[in-house]
Every structure is written in C-alpha cells, then in structure tokens.
Amino acid sequence: MAVTVKSAKEIELMREAGRLLEIVHDEMGKIIRPGISTMDINECGDKTIRRLGCVPNFLNYGGFPASICVSVNEEVVHGIPRRDHILKEGDIVSLDAGLIYKGYHSDAARTYAVGKVSDQIQKLLDATKQSFFEGIKAARAGNHLFDISAAIDDYISSFGYGIVQDLVGHGIGTSLHEDPQVPNFRQKKRGMKLVPGMTLAVEPMINLGTWEVVWQQDQWTVTTKDHKPSAHYENTILITEGEPEILTLHI
Ligand code: MG
C-alpha cells in the first residue's frame, strides 16, 4: 500500500479522531487501581468510544475479541481483557486503544503503574514515554522516516533496555495500519523522506530485559521471552514543516 499524504480536510478529521481518543485514555486512566479487572478497563474504554459517537477499531480487527488491548507486566502488547485478570499493587498495565471517527482512525497507548511500583519499573515507564518524545524530535518534513527510529534507539540504548523488533509503528488514516512501517530501532538506511500531511503512529515497545518476544497460545498476547516487564507508549502524529503535531495528546 502506498504512503498516504492527507489533505487539509482529512487532517481535520484525523485531529478530531485523535482528540476523542485522548478522552478515552483519560477515562480509562482514572479507573486504574489494584482490584479492578482488565475487562473493567476494556468496558470503560469501549463505553467511552461509543458515547463519543465513534467505533472501536481494534474490536474484531483480525479477530481480536475486545476494544482495548490490555497488557500486564511481561505482556508487551495485544493482551486480551479478562474478567478474572485482576490488577494488583506493583503491576504495570499497558492500554492500547483506537477509534474511528467519520472513517478516520486514531491509535494511542499508555502504560500505567498500578499503585506503587519499584523504582526500576518506574524508570522503565518514564524512559519508554520519553523515547517517544525523543523519536518525534526527528519527525519533521525534510528528515527521513528512520531518523525517528534512530532517535528512539539512541535514547533507549543508554538505559540498556531491550527494544522490541517484531512489532513496529505504522502509518494511519482511513485504515488502522497503513504504510510505512515505523521501527523503534536503528535501520541501515534513513528511509523515505517525511512529507507534511503524513500521519504516523509512533509506538516504542520497551522491555526491561531482552528485546525478544513470544506469542502466546491465544494467538494474540505478545510477552517478553524472559518474563521481565515491558512498557508501551504511543501517539498518532502529523508531520508538518516544523514540530510534529501530536494528535492524541494535548499537553
Ligand atoms: Mg499502533
């Protein structure tokens, strides 16, 4: 599939899709505490998406059975919400959510501490989030796509964390996953030139230990090979002539 460059009209719709998704994340973030189930989070997210008049784009995507991916501790991404998976103090939980607004998709992920986590794990959460911001410093017209990848890699490497390689960020628009792929690790080449109007989901997935991951028997849940925790942080961004615009986060 070709890389799409969005028109001014499309950018307006992408902005609104992003703004609404931020509301969904804010609502889910409010309920995170020990004792709730991963299904409670899914229900909160699903309900909020529909209340906003949007459609959850993850539900039934390739057969995924829920609206929100809820991944706990060593689960990297694509965790399936369960009524009997109860969060406990010291866990971390990654929420990956997306929605469709008037045919346009948004996609974003946050990782939360459940109650108090160890300093080591808090540092992983902070570094994962910061790596997104380091990456998008390179996300501007005239730069190349894999400059983003290199910037994330350079930042994370200083911590010695494992960068997931089997899963990457992506273009986004009228489909959830469009070209190009956006790796979170350094590439041999610089990749395509970035052009204003491109919309990308940049989503570092960072492991405390090894970068290696495995797929569980449910065909969805991706976990770290060494069972150490993993964090995920993602926003949908718009490439402009200057600073990128973050569509799913308004600071
Ligand atoms: Mg994504």
Short mmCIF file of C-alpha atoms and ligand atoms in Angstrom, two decimals:
data_model
loop_
_atom_site.label_atom_id
_atom_site.label_comp_id
_atom_site.label_asym_id
_atom_site.label_seq_id
_atom_site.Cartn_x
_atom_site.Cartn_y
_atom_site.Cartn_z
CA MET A 1 0.00 0.00 0.00
CA ALA A 2 1.22 3.46 -0.84
CA VAL A 3 2.01 6.00 1.85
CA THR A 4 -0.83 8.50 2.04
CA VAL A 5 -0.48 12.25 2.44
CA LYS A 6 -3.60 13.71 3.98
CA SER A 7 -5.46 16.73 2.62
CA ALA A 8 -6.42 19.66 4.87
CA LYS A 9 -9.94 18.21 5.18
CA GLU A 10 -8.59 14.80 6.14
CA ILE A 11 -6.21 16.33 8.66
CA GLU A 12 -9.19 17.99 10.38
CA LEU A 13 -10.87 14.59 10.70
CA MET A 14 -7.65 12.97 11.96
CA ARG A 15 -7.33 15.75 14.55
CA GLU A 16 -10.81 15.08 15.82
CA ALA A 17 -10.22 11.30 15.88
CA GLY A 18 -7.10 11.98 17.94
CA ARG A 19 -8.76 14.44 20.31
CA LEU A 20 -11.57 11.99 21.04
CA LEU A 21 -9.13 9.14 21.67
CA GLU A 22 -7.35 11.23 24.27
CA ILE A 23 -10.66 11.49 26.14
CA VAL A 24 -10.94 7.69 26.05
CA HIS A 25 -7.46 7.30 27.51
CA ASP A 26 -8.17 9.87 30.20
CA GLU A 27 -11.33 7.98 31.24
CA MET A 28 -9.50 4.64 31.39
CA GLY A 29 -6.59 6.18 33.27
CA LYS A 30 -8.93 7.33 36.03
CA ILE A 31 -10.03 3.80 36.96
CA ILE A 32 -6.60 2.17 37.18
CA ARG A 33 -6.06 0.80 40.68
CA PRO A 34 -5.46 -2.53 42.40
CA GLY A 35 -8.56 -4.75 42.42
CA ILE A 36 -10.05 -3.92 39.02
CA SER A 37 -10.03 -6.47 36.20
CA THR A 38 -8.54 -5.97 32.78
CA MET A 39 -12.10 -6.43 31.46
CA ASP A 40 -13.25 -3.45 33.56
CA ILE A 41 -10.75 -1.32 31.63
CA ASN A 42 -11.98 -2.67 28.30
CA GLU A 43 -15.58 -1.89 29.22
CA CYS A 44 -14.69 1.65 30.28
CA GLY A 45 -12.83 2.25 27.02
CA ASP A 46 -15.48 0.67 24.81
CA LYS A 47 -18.28 2.59 26.51
CA THR A 48 -16.43 5.90 26.17
CA ILE A 49 -15.62 5.36 22.49
CA ARG A 50 -19.29 4.69 21.73
CA ARG A 51 -20.51 7.57 23.92
CA LEU A 52 -18.34 9.86 21.76
CA GLY A 53 -20.11 8.52 18.67
CA CYS A 54 -17.09 6.58 17.42
CA VAL A 55 -16.33 2.95 16.63
CA PRO A 56 -13.59 0.91 18.36
CA ASN A 57 -11.23 -0.08 15.55
CA PHE A 58 -9.49 -2.89 17.45
CA LEU A 59 -12.68 -4.90 18.04
CA ASN A 60 -12.73 -7.81 15.57
CA TYR A 61 -9.58 -6.48 13.85
CA GLY A 62 -8.11 -9.72 12.51
CA GLY A 63 -10.43 -11.40 15.00
CA PHE A 64 -9.26 -9.53 18.11
CA PRO A 65 -12.06 -10.09 20.66
CA ALA A 66 -12.06 -6.76 22.53
CA SER A 67 -11.99 -2.98 22.01
CA ILE A 68 -8.92 -2.27 24.13
CA CYS A 69 -5.63 -4.21 24.30
CA VAL A 70 -4.79 -4.54 27.99
CA SER A 71 -1.30 -5.93 28.60
CA VAL A 72 0.01 -6.54 32.12
CA ASN A 73 3.67 -6.75 33.23
CA GLU A 74 5.53 -9.13 30.88
CA GLU A 75 2.74 -8.80 28.31
CA VAL A 76 4.10 -6.41 25.67
CA VAL A 77 1.01 -5.76 23.55
CA HIS A 78 -2.30 -7.30 22.40
CA GLY A 79 -3.30 -8.59 25.83
CA ILE A 80 -6.90 -9.83 25.80
CA PRO A 81 -9.02 -8.33 28.61
CA ARG A 82 -10.35 -10.89 31.09
CA ARG A 83 -12.85 -10.73 33.93
CA ASP A 84 -10.56 -12.92 36.07
CA HIS A 85 -7.37 -10.95 35.47
CA ILE A 86 -7.28 -8.66 38.48
CA LEU A 87 -4.67 -5.90 38.73
CA LYS A 88 -2.60 -5.86 41.87
CA GLU A 89 -0.34 -3.33 43.57
CA GLY A 90 3.01 -3.12 41.81
CA ASP A 91 1.75 -4.27 38.38
CA ILE A 92 2.12 -2.18 35.26
CA VAL A 93 -0.63 -2.15 32.65
CA SER A 94 -0.39 -1.02 29.03
CA LEU A 95 -3.58 0.21 27.40
CA ASP A 96 -3.62 0.36 23.63
CA ALA A 97 -6.76 1.93 22.18
CA GLY A 98 -8.01 3.18 18.86
CA LEU A 99 -11.17 4.53 17.33
CA ILE A 100 -12.74 5.50 14.03
CA TYR A 101 -14.28 8.96 13.63
CA LYS A 102 -16.06 9.62 10.31
CA GLY A 103 -13.90 6.99 8.62
CA TYR A 104 -10.59 8.16 10.12
CA HIS A 105 -8.55 6.18 12.63
CA SER A 106 -6.55 7.18 15.68
CA ASP A 107 -4.29 4.94 17.77
CA ALA A 108 -2.53 5.57 21.09
CA ALA A 109 -1.13 3.64 24.05
CA ARG A 110 -0.24 4.47 27.63
CA THR A 111 1.39 2.36 30.33
CA TYR A 112 0.28 2.91 33.93
CA ALA A 113 1.70 1.89 37.27
CA VAL A 114 -0.89 0.11 39.42
CA GLY A 115 -0.44 1.62 42.86
CA LYS A 116 3.22 1.89 43.76
CA VAL A 117 5.81 0.21 41.55
CA SER A 118 9.51 -0.31 42.12
CA ASP A 119 11.93 2.45 41.15
CA GLN A 120 13.34 0.14 38.49
CA ILE A 121 9.93 -0.26 36.85
CA GLN A 122 9.04 3.43 37.18
CA LYS A 123 12.25 4.24 35.35
CA LEU A 124 11.23 1.88 32.53
CA LEU A 125 7.85 3.63 32.22
CA ASP A 126 9.44 7.08 32.20
CA ALA A 127 12.10 6.12 29.65
CA THR A 128 9.57 4.47 27.34
CA LYS A 129 7.38 7.58 27.30
CA GLN A 130 10.37 9.87 26.86
CA SER A 131 11.66 7.74 23.96
CA PHE A 132 8.51 8.65 22.03
CA PHE A 133 9.27 12.35 22.54
CA GLU A 134 12.93 11.84 21.60
CA GLY A 135 11.81 9.99 18.46
CA ILE A 136 9.41 12.63 17.26
CA LYS A 137 12.02 15.38 17.54
CA ALA A 138 13.23 13.88 14.25
CA ALA A 139 9.70 13.67 12.81
CA ARG A 140 9.58 16.69 10.56
CA ALA A 141 9.45 17.38 6.84
CA GLY A 142 12.86 17.10 5.22
CA ASN A 143 14.05 14.47 7.65
CA HIS A 144 13.75 10.77 6.85
CA LEU A 145 11.44 8.20 8.38
CA PHE A 146 14.15 6.10 10.04
CA ASP A 147 15.64 9.18 11.72
CA ILE A 148 12.73 8.65 14.13
CA SER A 149 13.78 5.02 14.64
CA ALA A 150 17.40 6.00 15.27
CA ALA A 151 16.44 8.70 17.78
CA ILE A 152 14.35 6.24 19.81
CA ASP A 153 17.13 3.64 19.67
CA ASP A 154 19.83 6.10 20.71
CA TYR A 155 17.83 7.23 23.72
CA ILE A 156 16.81 3.74 24.89
CA SER A 157 20.24 2.22 24.35
CA SER A 158 21.64 4.43 27.09
CA PHE A 159 19.45 2.50 29.58
CA GLY A 160 20.35 -0.95 28.26
CA TYR A 161 16.69 -1.88 27.74
CA GLY A 162 15.51 -4.24 25.01
CA ILE A 163 13.69 -2.64 22.08
CA VAL A 164 11.01 -4.89 20.61
CA GLN A 165 11.78 -5.58 16.96
CA ASP A 166 8.93 -7.88 15.94
CA LEU A 167 6.34 -5.11 16.21
CA VAL A 168 6.62 -1.56 14.88
CA GLY A 169 4.71 1.68 14.42
CA HIS A 170 2.82 2.48 11.25
CA GLY A 171 1.08 4.93 9.01
CA ILE A 172 -2.58 5.53 9.86
CA GLY A 173 -5.56 7.17 8.17
CA THR A 174 -8.62 5.58 6.60
CA SER A 175 -7.06 2.29 7.73
CA LEU A 176 -5.65 1.49 11.17
CA HIS A 177 -2.42 0.20 9.67
CA GLU A 178 -1.07 1.92 6.59
CA ASP A 179 2.41 2.11 5.14
CA PRO A 180 5.05 2.96 6.12
CA GLN A 181 6.24 0.78 8.99
CA VAL A 182 7.95 2.81 11.72
CA PRO A 183 10.56 0.69 13.56
CA ASN A 184 11.74 1.70 17.02
CA PHE A 185 15.33 0.66 16.37
CA ARG A 186 18.10 1.94 14.13
CA GLN A 187 17.96 0.97 10.45
CA LYS A 188 20.85 0.69 7.99
CA LYS A 189 19.29 3.36 5.78
CA ARG A 190 17.41 6.57 6.54
CA GLY A 191 14.23 5.51 4.74
CA MET A 192 11.77 7.69 2.88
CA LYS A 193 11.61 11.43 3.18
CA LEU A 194 8.96 12.77 5.53
CA VAL A 195 6.35 15.00 3.91
CA PRO A 196 3.81 17.34 5.58
CA GLY A 197 0.43 15.62 5.81
CA MET A 198 1.75 12.16 6.65
CA THR A 199 0.13 10.71 9.77
CA LEU A 200 2.06 8.11 11.75
CA ALA A 201 1.51 6.04 14.88
CA VAL A 202 4.86 6.10 16.69
CA GLU A 203 4.89 3.46 19.41
CA PRO A 204 8.02 2.35 21.23
CA MET A 205 7.66 -1.02 23.00
CA ILE A 206 10.49 -1.28 25.50
CA ASN A 207 11.48 -4.29 27.61
CA LEU A 208 13.32 -4.21 30.92
CA GLY A 209 15.36 -7.23 29.78
CA THR A 210 15.77 -8.92 26.42
CA TRP A 211 14.23 -7.47 23.25
CA GLU A 212 12.98 -10.93 22.34
CA VAL A 213 9.26 -11.64 22.49
CA VAL A 214 7.00 -14.67 22.10
CA TRP A 215 3.38 -15.10 21.00
CA GLN A 216 1.16 -16.90 23.47
CA GLN A 217 -1.26 -19.71 22.61
CA ASP A 218 -4.22 -17.35 22.38
CA GLN A 219 -2.56 -16.15 19.12
CA TRP A 220 -2.64 -12.55 20.32
CA THR A 221 -0.80 -11.84 23.55
CA VAL A 222 2.84 -10.98 22.96
CA THR A 223 5.07 -11.43 26.03
CA THR A 224 8.74 -10.91 26.75
CA LYS A 225 10.81 -14.06 26.34
CA ASP A 226 12.45 -13.59 29.75
CA HIS A 227 9.16 -12.68 31.52
CA LYS A 228 10.53 -9.32 32.58
CA PRO A 229 8.14 -6.34 32.30
CA SER A 230 7.56 -4.30 29.16
CA ALA A 231 6.16 -0.81 28.57
CA HIS A 232 4.40 0.73 25.58
CA TYR A 233 3.74 4.37 24.72
CA GLU A 234 2.13 5.58 21.51
CA ASN A 235 0.58 8.60 19.87
CA THR A 236 -0.72 9.37 16.40
CA ILE A 237 1.24 12.30 14.99
CA LEU A 238 1.02 14.60 11.97
CA ILE A 239 4.13 15.56 10.03
CA THR A 240 4.36 19.30 9.39
CA GLU A 241 7.10 21.63 8.14
CA GLY A 242 8.12 22.23 11.75
CA GLU A 243 7.40 20.43 15.00
CA PRO A 244 5.14 17.41 14.53
CA GLU A 245 1.60 17.78 15.82
CA ILE A 246 0.63 15.13 18.36
CA LEU A 247 -2.99 14.32 17.54
CA THR A 248 -3.74 12.06 20.51
CA LEU A 249 -2.14 14.15 23.26
CA HIS A 250 -2.70 17.81 24.12
CA ILE A 251 -0.33 18.95 26.84
MG MG B 1 -0.37 1.35 16.76
#
